[in-house]
XYZ file of C-alpha atoms in Angstrom:
760
model
C -1.702 -5.967 1.797
C -5.466 -5.452 1.740
C -6.492 -2.867 -0.877
C -8.568 0.048 0.405
C -11.942 0.947 -0.946
C -11.709 4.118 -2.955
C -13.832 7.204 -2.630
C -15.914 7.525 -5.793
C -14.189 9.569 -8.459
C -16.162 12.455 -9.984
C -17.568 10.308 -12.742
C -20.779 8.423 -13.293
C -19.267 5.025 -12.559
C -17.665 4.040 -9.275
C -14.835 1.593 -8.625
C -16.014 -1.685 -7.166
C -15.273 -2.205 -3.517
C -12.780 -4.879 -2.706
C -13.496 -7.839 -0.510
C -12.171 -8.011 3.025
C -12.145 -10.529 5.821
C -15.083 -10.032 8.193
C -14.351 -9.462 11.849
C -15.348 -12.152 14.274
C -17.354 -10.986 17.263
C -17.241 -7.383 18.389
C -14.796 -4.916 19.873
C -15.901 -2.632 22.689
C -13.969 0.571 23.199
C -14.401 2.968 26.047
C -14.806 5.992 23.816
C -13.949 7.456 20.461
C -10.978 9.775 20.306
C -12.161 13.350 19.959
C -10.272 15.680 17.675
C -10.875 19.160 19.112
C -11.747 21.538 16.335
C -13.956 24.560 15.910
C -14.436 25.564 12.311
C -15.172 29.107 11.029
C -18.839 29.322 10.157
C -21.608 31.735 9.312
C -23.447 31.143 12.614
C -21.094 31.536 15.548
C -22.864 28.789 17.527
C -22.344 26.033 14.948
C -19.357 23.780 15.623
C -17.986 20.775 13.740
C -16.069 18.143 15.708
C -14.600 14.843 14.577
C -14.293 11.474 16.280
C -11.583 9.094 15.116
C -12.844 5.543 14.656
C -10.923 2.871 16.570
C -9.982 0.717 13.566
C -7.739 1.959 10.754
C -9.125 1.789 7.218
C -12.682 1.638 8.563
C -14.036 3.704 5.666
C -17.393 4.575 7.279
C -20.126 5.157 4.725
C -23.780 4.978 5.839
C -25.381 5.917 9.163
C -28.805 6.248 10.755
C -30.563 6.719 14.083
C -31.586 3.515 15.842
C -34.754 2.602 17.758
C -32.566 2.224 20.852
C -31.650 5.918 20.892
C -28.137 5.272 19.581
C -26.460 6.222 16.306
C -25.517 3.345 13.984
C -23.083 3.371 11.081
C -21.739 0.880 8.561
C -18.162 0.740 7.290
C -16.233 -1.648 5.048
C -16.555 -4.797 7.170
C -18.136 -3.531 10.371
C -21.323 -2.250 11.904
C -20.822 0.419 14.572
C -23.023 1.660 17.412
C -22.402 5.069 18.979
C -24.006 5.741 22.347
C -25.213 9.240 23.154
C -23.291 9.445 26.433
C -20.740 12.191 26.990
C -17.910 9.903 25.833
C -19.779 8.722 22.717
C -18.928 5.121 23.523
C -18.644 2.952 20.436
C -19.170 -0.766 19.971
C -18.193 -2.470 16.701
C -19.606 -5.703 15.289
C -18.099 -7.730 12.471
C -20.280 -8.077 9.377
C -20.577 -11.262 7.311
C -19.960 -9.449 4.025
C -17.944 -6.400 3.023
C -18.316 -3.056 1.323
C -21.148 -2.007 3.628
C -22.691 1.089 2.061
C -26.101 2.291 3.292
C -28.296 1.260 6.218
C -31.865 1.526 7.509
C -33.716 0.092 10.486
C -36.542 -2.263 9.597
C -39.906 -2.738 11.312
C -38.345 -5.724 13.101
C -36.056 -3.340 15.009
C -32.915 -4.616 13.244
C -30.450 -2.712 11.062
C -30.535 -3.736 7.378
C -27.677 -2.704 5.104
C -26.296 -3.156 1.614
C -23.021 -5.058 1.119
C -21.673 -3.504 -2.068
C -18.613 -5.699 -2.508
C -20.104 -9.086 -1.645
C -23.406 -8.351 -3.428
C -25.547 -9.135 -0.404
C -27.994 -7.660 2.085
C -26.885 -7.757 5.717
C -28.762 -7.548 8.999
C -27.656 -6.621 12.522
C -29.748 -6.728 15.682
C -29.302 -3.999 18.287
C -27.350 -6.461 20.432
C -24.830 -6.946 17.615
C -25.791 -10.261 15.995
C -24.982 -9.926 12.277
C -26.198 -12.116 9.415
C -26.511 -12.116 5.632
C -30.142 -13.008 4.825
C -29.961 -12.407 1.057
C -27.258 -12.981 -1.555
C -27.687 -11.269 -4.928
C -26.339 -11.973 -8.384
C -22.674 -11.188 -9.017
C -21.870 -7.538 -9.742
C -25.311 -6.329 -8.618
C -23.607 -3.767 -6.347
C -26.475 -2.960 -3.924
C -26.336 0.654 -2.739
C -29.288 2.533 -1.222
C -31.758 0.946 1.196
C -35.016 1.963 2.899
C -38.232 0.610 4.389
C -41.142 0.776 1.978
C -44.765 1.629 2.760
C -45.453 -2.119 2.632
C -43.036 -2.766 5.516
C -40.577 -4.545 3.212
C -36.891 -3.708 2.733
C -36.308 -1.922 -0.598
C -32.872 -1.350 -2.101
C -31.131 -0.403 -5.321
C -28.863 -2.700 -7.350
C -26.699 -0.027 -8.880
C -24.703 -1.947 -11.491
C -27.547 -4.331 -12.351
C -29.978 -1.493 -13.206
C -32.579 -2.834 -10.785
C -34.597 -1.880 -7.727
C -35.507 -4.766 -5.424
C -37.512 -5.662 -2.332
C -37.410 -8.411 0.287
C -39.806 -9.130 3.173
C -38.417 -8.625 6.665
C -39.407 -12.155 7.650
C -37.906 -15.354 6.226
C -37.676 -16.701 3.577
C -36.910 -13.138 2.329
C -38.201 -13.827 -1.182
C -36.422 -11.474 -3.580
C -38.429 -9.376 -6.050
C -36.364 -7.426 -8.608
C -37.640 -4.636 -10.852
C -35.494 -4.128 -13.981
C -35.085 -0.509 -15.087
C -33.100 -0.556 -18.364
C -30.481 2.168 -18.668
C -30.644 3.080 -15.009
C -27.829 3.456 -12.470
C -29.869 3.733 -9.247
C -28.290 4.815 -5.960
C -30.343 6.547 -3.243
C -33.865 5.379 -2.407
C -36.532 6.608 0.024
C -40.188 6.203 0.846
C -42.024 9.266 -0.434
C -44.852 11.218 1.197
C -47.228 9.871 -1.460
C -46.674 6.223 -0.500
C -44.373 5.453 -3.448
C -40.657 4.667 -3.581
C -38.438 7.413 -5.021
C -35.005 6.667 -6.472
C -32.043 8.826 -7.545
C -30.924 7.546 -10.971
C -27.851 8.990 -12.677
C -28.174 6.534 -15.577
C -31.210 8.357 -16.958
C -30.457 11.603 -15.075
C -33.840 11.436 -13.423
C -35.711 10.750 -10.234
C -37.778 7.577 -10.477
C -41.145 7.056 -8.819
C -41.964 3.385 -8.248
C -45.319 2.102 -7.025
C -44.900 -0.312 -4.080
C -47.211 -3.022 -5.433
C -47.163 -5.155 -8.573
C -46.865 -4.397 -11.443
C -44.445 -1.820 -9.891
C -45.010 1.080 -12.257
C -41.850 3.147 -12.832
C -42.297 6.840 -13.685
C -39.184 8.948 -14.441
C -38.960 12.682 -13.734
C -36.150 14.237 -15.788
C -33.784 16.488 -13.814
C -33.467 19.949 -15.443
C -29.634 19.972 -15.363
C -28.028 17.405 -17.726
C -25.408 15.053 -16.299
C -26.218 16.062 -12.734
C -25.429 12.655 -11.157
C -28.234 12.466 -8.544
C -26.874 10.499 -5.608
C -29.001 10.519 -2.469
C -32.665 11.341 -1.791
C -34.870 11.840 1.271
C -38.058 13.576 2.442
C -37.695 17.023 4.012
C -39.620 18.547 6.892
C -41.736 20.360 4.297
C -43.062 17.055 2.934
C -41.177 17.369 -0.354
C -38.437 15.165 -1.786
C -34.887 16.518 -1.655
C -31.854 15.109 -3.441
C -28.226 15.887 -4.221
C -26.761 16.510 -7.695
C -23.135 15.509 -7.201
C -21.680 16.689 -10.516
C -23.943 19.741 -10.852
C -23.175 21.013 -7.327
C -26.842 21.452 -6.490
C -29.331 20.509 -3.803
C -32.775 20.102 -5.320
C -36.370 20.056 -4.126
C -38.924 17.897 -5.937
C -42.614 18.053 -5.093
C -44.577 14.779 -5.263
C -46.340 16.292 -8.284
C -43.015 16.524 -10.145
C -41.894 20.174 -9.847
C -38.113 20.702 -9.524
C -36.392 23.641 -7.806
C -32.581 23.539 -7.908
C -30.371 25.377 -5.412
C -26.670 25.781 -6.332
C -24.132 24.976 -3.612
C -21.827 27.997 -3.058
C -18.568 26.009 -3.323
C -17.782 24.884 -6.863
C -16.789 21.232 -7.025
C -18.283 20.466 -3.601
C -19.835 17.230 -4.866
C -23.077 17.111 -2.820
C -23.531 13.477 -1.813
C -25.684 12.429 1.181
C -28.780 14.335 2.326
C -31.091 14.057 5.329
C -33.490 16.305 7.283
C -31.954 17.707 10.455
C -33.542 18.213 13.887
C -33.720 21.930 13.062
C -36.078 21.343 10.113
C -33.420 22.117 7.481
C -31.843 19.700 4.991
C -28.257 18.748 5.790
C -25.961 17.397 3.094
C -22.360 16.295 2.647
C -19.930 17.753 0.114
C -17.825 14.738 -0.825
C -15.213 16.548 -2.893
C -15.410 19.878 -1.019
C -14.754 18.191 2.348
C -17.654 20.005 3.967
C -21.230 19.673 5.126
C -24.017 22.064 4.282
C -27.329 23.255 5.674
C -30.129 24.068 3.241
C -33.352 25.582 4.546
C -36.599 24.537 2.895
C -36.469 27.946 1.188
C -33.103 27.074 -0.359
C -30.738 29.179 1.782
C -27.450 27.245 1.986
C -24.679 27.583 4.583
C -21.477 25.531 4.403
C -19.205 24.213 7.156
C -15.757 22.741 6.450
C -14.608 19.519 8.078
C -11.578 19.964 10.359
C -9.713 17.201 8.487
C -8.918 17.464 4.773
C -9.359 15.313 2.810
C -12.332 13.794 4.605
C -14.648 12.625 1.807
C -17.906 12.867 3.797
C -20.676 10.599 2.519
C -23.811 9.923 4.598
C -25.423 12.370 7.032
C -28.227 11.980 9.575
C -29.950 13.611 12.525
C -28.648 12.130 15.750
C -30.656 11.195 18.842
C -28.834 14.020 20.656
C -30.402 16.777 18.546
C -27.198 17.236 16.551
C -26.179 16.203 13.022
C -23.735 13.343 12.417
C -21.922 12.360 9.229
C -19.392 9.805 8.016
C -15.936 10.740 6.698
C -15.110 7.898 4.318
C -11.667 9.245 3.498
C -10.576 10.078 7.057
C -11.928 7.155 9.132
C -13.877 9.594 11.275
C -17.404 10.525 12.241
C -18.312 14.204 12.111
C -20.561 15.857 14.705
C -22.314 19.195 14.115
C -23.660 20.969 17.214
C -25.053 24.417 17.917
C -27.707 24.121 15.213
C -29.836 27.231 14.686
C -33.285 26.265 16.003
C -35.037 29.134 14.265
C -38.477 27.583 13.630
C -40.960 26.242 16.192
C -44.273 24.394 15.893
C -47.019 24.283 18.543
C -49.763 21.781 17.561
C -52.309 22.612 20.294
C -54.061 25.965 20.590
C -57.574 27.328 20.986
C -59.397 30.572 21.652
C -62.792 28.842 21.357
C -64.848 26.640 23.726
C -63.915 28.841 26.686
C -60.155 28.511 26.095
C -57.578 31.256 25.745
C -54.008 30.859 24.484
C -50.794 32.836 24.867
C -47.572 32.259 22.916
C -44.283 33.132 24.651
C -41.212 33.652 22.437
C -37.729 33.800 23.946
C -34.802 35.515 22.222
C -31.603 34.365 23.992
C -29.382 36.188 21.489
C -27.355 39.352 22.213
C -28.987 41.018 19.179
C -32.627 41.851 18.311
C -34.600 39.411 16.144
C -37.972 39.304 14.412
C -40.359 36.387 14.927
C -42.952 35.642 12.233
C -46.096 33.965 13.573
C -48.427 31.856 11.418
C -51.596 30.179 12.688
C -52.775 26.959 11.022
C -56.546 26.717 11.337
C -59.164 24.296 10.032
C -59.580 26.586 7.013
C -55.875 27.110 6.306
C -52.969 29.337 7.407
C -53.528 32.819 8.894
C -50.721 35.387 9.247
C -50.082 36.354 12.856
C -47.645 39.175 12.120
C -43.928 39.854 12.508
C -42.984 40.364 16.158
C -39.795 42.311 17.072
C -37.885 41.026 20.106
C -35.062 42.978 21.693
C -31.864 41.177 22.704
C -32.071 38.722 25.627
C -35.802 39.033 26.092
C -39.080 37.107 26.175
C -42.312 38.425 24.664
C -45.900 37.138 24.606
C -48.328 37.038 21.670
C -52.144 36.921 22.002
C -53.711 34.820 19.173
C -57.253 35.943 20.084
C -56.475 39.412 18.719
C -55.888 37.923 15.256
C -58.122 34.848 15.121
C -61.088 35.558 17.325
C -62.555 32.232 18.416
C -60.754 29.373 16.656
C -58.886 26.096 17.092
C -55.372 26.374 15.656
C -51.746 25.288 15.608
C -48.878 27.788 15.498
C -45.618 28.181 13.601
C -43.002 30.684 14.825
C -39.996 31.558 12.622
C -37.000 33.771 13.350
C -36.468 35.801 10.173
C -32.779 36.321 10.979
C -32.163 32.569 11.239
C -31.102 32.775 14.896
C -32.080 30.299 17.608
C -35.214 31.186 19.549
C -37.705 29.175 21.638
C -41.516 29.176 21.723
C -43.986 27.903 24.316
C -47.792 28.016 24.499
C -49.941 28.454 27.619
C -53.659 27.610 27.435
C -56.069 28.706 30.163
C -59.782 28.242 30.794
C -62.379 28.627 33.535
C -63.456 25.198 34.808
C -67.113 24.354 34.361
C -69.184 25.893 37.143
C -66.319 28.056 38.449
C -66.316 31.850 38.483
C -62.904 32.350 40.087
C -60.561 29.494 39.120
C -58.345 29.690 36.033
C -57.063 26.285 34.957
C -54.257 25.859 32.447
C -51.562 23.789 30.778
C -48.468 24.598 28.742
C -45.912 23.026 26.448
C -42.750 23.943 24.615
C -42.985 23.558 20.851
C -40.942 21.307 18.572
C -38.386 22.416 15.996
C -39.325 20.146 13.099
C -42.119 17.833 12.014
C -41.310 14.134 11.673
C -42.985 11.011 10.254
C -43.178 9.184 13.616
C -43.951 10.310 17.178
C -44.500 8.714 20.592
C -46.656 9.990 23.497
C -46.403 7.778 26.629
C -49.207 9.335 28.724
C -52.844 9.036 27.752
C -56.095 8.036 29.405
C -59.782 8.160 28.604
C -60.582 6.314 31.864
C -60.844 7.614 35.462
C -62.949 10.555 34.284
C -60.303 11.858 31.844
C -60.882 13.383 28.435
C -57.903 12.684 26.175
C -57.419 14.580 22.913
C -54.791 13.970 20.245
C -53.913 17.069 18.191
C -52.052 16.546 14.908
C -50.536 19.525 13.083
C -49.651 19.107 9.411
C -47.446 22.044 8.317
C -46.706 20.571 4.870
C -48.333 21.178 1.495
C -49.517 17.539 1.241
C -52.359 15.729 2.969
C -51.131 13.569 5.844
C -52.375 10.024 6.346
C -51.566 9.031 9.920
C -51.673 5.610 11.544
C -52.490 6.166 15.216
C -51.595 3.205 17.446
C -52.923 3.058 21.002
C -50.645 0.886 23.173
C -53.194 -0.036 25.830
C -52.142 -0.937 29.354
C -52.973 -4.617 29.882
C -54.431 -5.127 26.383
C -53.375 -5.541 22.767
C -52.688 -2.383 20.724
C -55.357 -0.871 18.451
C -54.641 1.046 15.227
C -56.705 3.786 13.542
C -56.171 5.798 10.353
C -56.519 9.598 10.478
C -56.317 12.163 7.672
C -55.012 15.707 8.228
C -55.281 18.192 5.317
C -52.285 20.284 4.248
C -51.340 23.271 6.443
C -53.980 22.496 9.047
C -54.646 20.595 12.251
C -57.141 17.983 13.393
C -58.321 16.876 16.845
C -59.203 13.296 17.840
C -60.822 11.932 21.010
C -59.289 8.790 22.523
C -62.590 7.595 23.976
C -64.189 7.698 20.519
C -61.481 5.341 19.262
C -60.875 2.850 22.084
C -63.337 3.627 24.863
C -62.228 4.184 28.468
C -58.602 2.968 28.550
C -55.100 3.885 29.718
C -52.870 4.002 26.649
C -49.696 5.386 25.133
C -49.874 6.650 21.554
C -47.714 6.255 18.451
C -48.364 8.419 15.379
C -46.884 7.337 12.023
C -47.474 9.544 8.990
C -46.697 9.469 5.286
C -45.578 13.107 5.511
C -43.927 14.889 8.476
C -46.381 16.064 11.162
C -46.367 17.146 14.829
C -48.772 15.665 17.393
C -49.590 16.822 20.893
C -51.841 15.342 23.576
C -54.146 17.192 26.001
C -56.001 15.619 28.955
C -58.761 17.036 31.188
C -60.664 15.749 34.217
C -63.347 16.693 36.753
C -65.402 18.749 34.286
C -62.137 20.364 33.185
C -61.292 21.491 36.682
C -57.798 20.282 35.808
C -55.812 19.494 32.687
C -52.343 18.820 31.394
C -50.666 18.630 28.017
C -47.428 17.594 26.325
C -45.704 17.255 23.005
C -44.395 13.851 21.977
C -40.923 12.695 21.008
C -39.809 11.372 17.604
C -37.778 8.447 18.891
C -37.282 5.982 21.725
C -34.021 5.733 23.640
C -32.518 3.433 26.228
C -32.490 6.407 28.634
C -35.079 9.099 29.378
C -34.730 11.951 31.878
C -37.446 13.820 33.815
C -36.118 16.853 35.686
C -39.252 17.736 37.701
C -40.836 15.491 40.300
C -42.098 15.464 43.861
C -43.983 13.210 46.252
C -43.824 15.863 48.995
C -45.862 19.057 49.571
C -49.112 17.276 48.698
C -47.988 16.100 45.241
C -48.724 12.689 43.733
C -46.382 11.753 40.891
C -46.780 9.200 38.108
C -44.134 8.128 35.586
C -45.527 6.667 32.360
C -43.254 4.355 30.362
C -43.946 3.286 26.768
C -42.359 0.203 25.175
C -42.892 0.502 21.389
C -40.780 -2.561 20.586
C -42.081 -5.853 19.159
C -40.463 -7.698 22.094
C -40.446 -7.361 25.889
C -38.115 -4.822 27.515
C -36.553 -4.722 30.988
C -36.785 -1.296 32.624
C -35.054 0.173 35.661
C -35.726 3.559 37.230
C -33.381 5.797 39.238
C -34.717 8.674 41.355
C -32.225 11.538 41.738
C -32.775 13.338 45.046
C -30.985 16.126 46.889
C -29.006 13.437 48.742
C -28.150 11.301 45.701
C -29.593 8.564 43.480
C -32.178 6.007 44.700
C -32.779 2.953 42.441
C -36.094 1.158 41.860
C -36.308 -2.592 41.231
C -36.149 -3.646 37.570
C -39.427 -4.669 35.911
C -40.340 -6.160 32.526
C -42.703 -4.537 30.007
C -44.465 -6.608 27.329
C -44.115 -5.680 23.656
C -46.050 -2.599 22.464
C -47.251 -1.701 25.941
C -47.229 0.993 28.578
C -46.605 0.930 32.319
C -47.703 3.369 35.039
C -45.460 3.946 38.081
C -46.908 5.685 41.155
C -43.720 7.245 42.484
C -45.202 7.968 45.934
C -45.269 4.205 46.520
C -41.514 3.974 45.868
C -40.193 7.190 47.409
C -42.637 9.157 49.580
C -42.160 12.748 50.715
C -39.203 13.610 48.474
C -38.331 16.091 45.729
C -36.698 14.240 42.862
C -35.729 13.918 39.233
C -35.955 10.608 37.385
C -33.949 8.572 34.897
C -35.700 5.682 33.138
C -33.492 3.067 31.453
C -34.557 0.221 29.168
C -32.701 -2.703 27.661
C -34.342 -1.535 24.423
C -35.532 1.919 23.431
C -38.378 3.251 25.586
C -40.100 6.627 26.137
C -40.988 8.205 29.492
C -43.326 10.964 30.626
C -44.297 12.297 34.059
C -47.629 13.591 35.432
C -48.142 15.288 38.817
C -51.381 15.935 40.731
C -52.146 18.013 43.837
C -55.003 19.734 45.679
C -54.554 22.937 47.659
C -58.142 22.738 48.947
C -59.858 24.224 45.886
C -59.913 21.004 43.840
C -57.394 18.723 42.172
C -54.933 20.237 39.678
C -52.292 18.660 37.428
C -49.359 19.189 35.100
C -47.306 16.909 32.879
C -44.305 16.757 30.560
C -42.548 14.399 28.194
C -39.008 13.477 29.168
C -35.851 13.947 27.125
C -33.544 11.225 25.834
C -30.246 13.106 26.080
C -28.964 15.813 28.458
C -27.826 19.074 26.882
C -25.637 22.086 27.562
C -28.365 24.737 27.731
C -32.154 25.083 27.924
C -34.656 27.833 27.032
C -37.938 27.945 28.986
C -39.972 30.869 27.627
C -43.064 31.180 29.839
C -42.522 32.356 33.411
C -43.418 34.995 35.949
C -43.796 35.729 39.636
C -46.412 37.522 41.708
C -48.956 39.776 40.042
C -52.742 39.493 40.179
C -52.559 35.715 39.714
C -49.800 35.223 42.331
C -47.633 33.309 39.864
C -44.755 31.093 40.960
C -42.064 29.872 38.546
C -39.769 27.059 39.618
C -36.805 26.023 37.472
C -35.702 22.416 37.992
C -32.133 21.465 37.050
C -31.158 17.778 36.975
C -27.519 16.680 36.966
C -27.248 13.104 35.622
C -23.444 13.286 35.598
C -21.104 11.525 38.027
C -19.456 14.835 39.011
C -20.787 18.138 40.345
C -21.572 20.788 37.725
C -21.859 24.553 37.814
C -24.961 26.046 36.193
C -25.978 29.542 35.171
C -29.639 30.604 35.371
C -30.919 33.785 33.677
C -34.335 35.447 33.809
C -35.120 37.387 30.608
C -37.823 40.084 30.793
C -40.046 41.354 27.979
C -37.941 44.508 27.571
C -34.544 42.920 28.184
C -34.163 45.372 31.085
C -33.826 44.113 34.625
C -32.570 40.691 33.568
C -30.985 38.653 36.364
C -28.245 35.990 36.065
C -26.843 33.814 38.858
C -24.775 30.636 39.206
C -24.981 27.583 41.445
C -23.470 24.112 41.875
C -25.630 21.020 41.305
C -24.126 17.904 42.936
C -23.661 14.704 40.948
C -26.762 12.558 40.482
C -29.054 15.156 42.055
C -31.302 18.099 41.259
C -31.767 21.707 42.323
C -34.873 23.926 42.351
C -34.879 27.714 41.838
C -37.773 30.064 42.674
C -37.958 33.092 40.359
C -39.395 35.276 43.137
C -36.189 34.864 45.164
C -34.410 37.133 42.664
C -37.021 38.960 40.552
C -39.548 41.607 41.673
C -43.127 40.428 42.106
C -45.239 41.234 39.071
C -42.437 40.302 36.642
C -42.979 38.294 33.458
C -39.771 36.569 32.324
C -38.488 33.609 30.378
C -35.749 31.374 31.762
C -32.379 30.370 30.313
C -30.253 27.644 31.950
C -26.701 26.765 30.945
C -24.166 24.227 32.223
C -20.813 25.960 32.717
C -18.783 22.826 33.450
C -16.909 21.857 30.290
C -17.905 18.548 28.746
C -20.886 18.053 31.079
C -24.620 18.208 30.416
C -27.822 18.778 32.369
C -31.599 18.537 32.085
C -33.947 21.405 32.869
C -37.677 21.835 33.242
C -39.982 24.591 34.476
C -43.073 24.395 36.690
C -45.514 27.325 36.787
C -48.217 27.787 39.464
C -50.792 30.508 40.075
C -53.676 31.465 42.392
C -51.979 30.007 45.484
C -51.219 26.795 43.561
C -54.847 26.141 42.739
C -53.548 25.569 39.185
C -50.262 24.883 37.428
C -48.458 23.991 34.225
C -45.115 22.455 33.350
C -42.832 21.992 30.357
C -39.375 20.926 29.323
C -37.320 23.544 27.533
C -35.862 23.970 24.104
C -32.240 22.841 24.196
C -28.936 24.073 22.814
C -25.464 22.517 22.641
């Protein structure tokens, strides 16, 4: 009988993992078995589900998001890939070694992981080819792993009291850094460009410089015998780690200041930690059989796992906007949905240079909430006030009344911790015009991140292209901006954004007149946005980026009829070529486009009118590797060309919030809600219009056929002169949709468009 690996006992030392025979090849299963369970929780929307892994005694341990838009985990002798489809299809690959513990994707696009039992470092490509590039000394017991600022793979050798690095490329020369008396486990790249390590041997957090002579600086943890286990960087730009034996989650600034937050459940055994898509820190309670959410202010909420004992270990933000975790003791993966998206960031914003800005905040909750607004200007943060919102309502905020003329980014927080959504509309009078009012809009994002992708971008064809980077953290951000130029090699530039501020960069100043996608990589979490203007600013459009590629991207809006010209922009951020196919979803069903190949680190422009003229449509873009897609639309009603644009989304969701809308009035506004059904069956949807007072709200339902889209005009159901946000929900159990909103005014002389904030 093969002995099982044991969950670590509540002591400083852990039992060695036992060797096992590696699987040959891979096993493909149609889906994971879902264990239906809804757990009591503080926020009624939060749900914890479990998925049983196909192989007994899997003992899943580490997991991470992949560059292909899938979730990847490592278990005793296997590497697993979880697709973000409705079935959560899983594919397993046999590893060379055993005792797989922690994992991280390298700059080569492959998964690197520690093999605790066989004292090795493993590697797995996204198509499942596993290898064992490095073998370590006996009883080294490698544990944590990360990518360093030098692009190398860094890992801890727990029982050998060492931290080590290897280059991604062969011959993988091993460099080991002895740290006497240490017992290092978790490791991460810090916002200051150093490596940071959780070390229970010296009860400290170690800072290690990434270049020789590899200076090691310990920071003593205030609580003795705390057993620090895992460490990562939060959305606030600080380091966060777990104290397993002290039952604490702790914040550590790069300058060395500790703030400890006790976990409510005694004996919970905080283990893994990772920033969630909601901007909070999520952690596992290994001995308490729970997961927890800790805001950057230290407010902790706990959620029990349906199965006990479960022994949860690693935790990570999934590509689907949820939180996933491994249950070492139950051979399951946990899935947390219904996260409270209570904080929103809007990088672009100006009330100077002839611009005006309006912030729309939607409260989809059945109770009143208060939204706190903060503006981040070139001179620092400015309070925008606390804004009360009644239940099921949408309200607008005018930054000009607080800031006067200024360039700014915006942060919106719900003080009650409930989910809200925020969108920003910018308007301006085009040069030489006395009657037109141009504009663009975008939903915000719920958390900063260290990497972002923006597929659209051009400083050619008469366009101005501006990159806005918001840094909401207390540390200066150093950003590497890569322009992936159509038909040319990429170009890279370094940008610096001070703490709690924003900076604006012109594409033409960097690369001249080019078509290019953009990648932003930062040492500390940031949020970028891109704005484009043309014809002396007669027209303009704008969009946020996305923090990760995926093999699928969805674009709910689209039309080549009614005078529209549509472009789909596809970005391939991979170091190798990618095959891409596109499917247009029309009112009569899906229409495929021929597959094409994109070179490494490139972008491709598709003129949809050439493929499918005179049709309303939604789009799905699929790549053999992770890609990103965006859509721009242009039209002219006789007063001059206008445009709008939006990033796509990688995963469909259950519900969407689209805050800025209206119909009629002095500007003759039109609001169109686009609902895309990427499923293979018809779905029923519910659409609600939420007014500023919560009075006069309208809700209706409709059926969206499989592989198609539907369009809803607000003026069909709301009185002219109404301002209202939009809420869209899929009512068909187990099915998901995409939704987007297009806004036009002045007889369609201008328009704006945005995806919505999602909920599951």
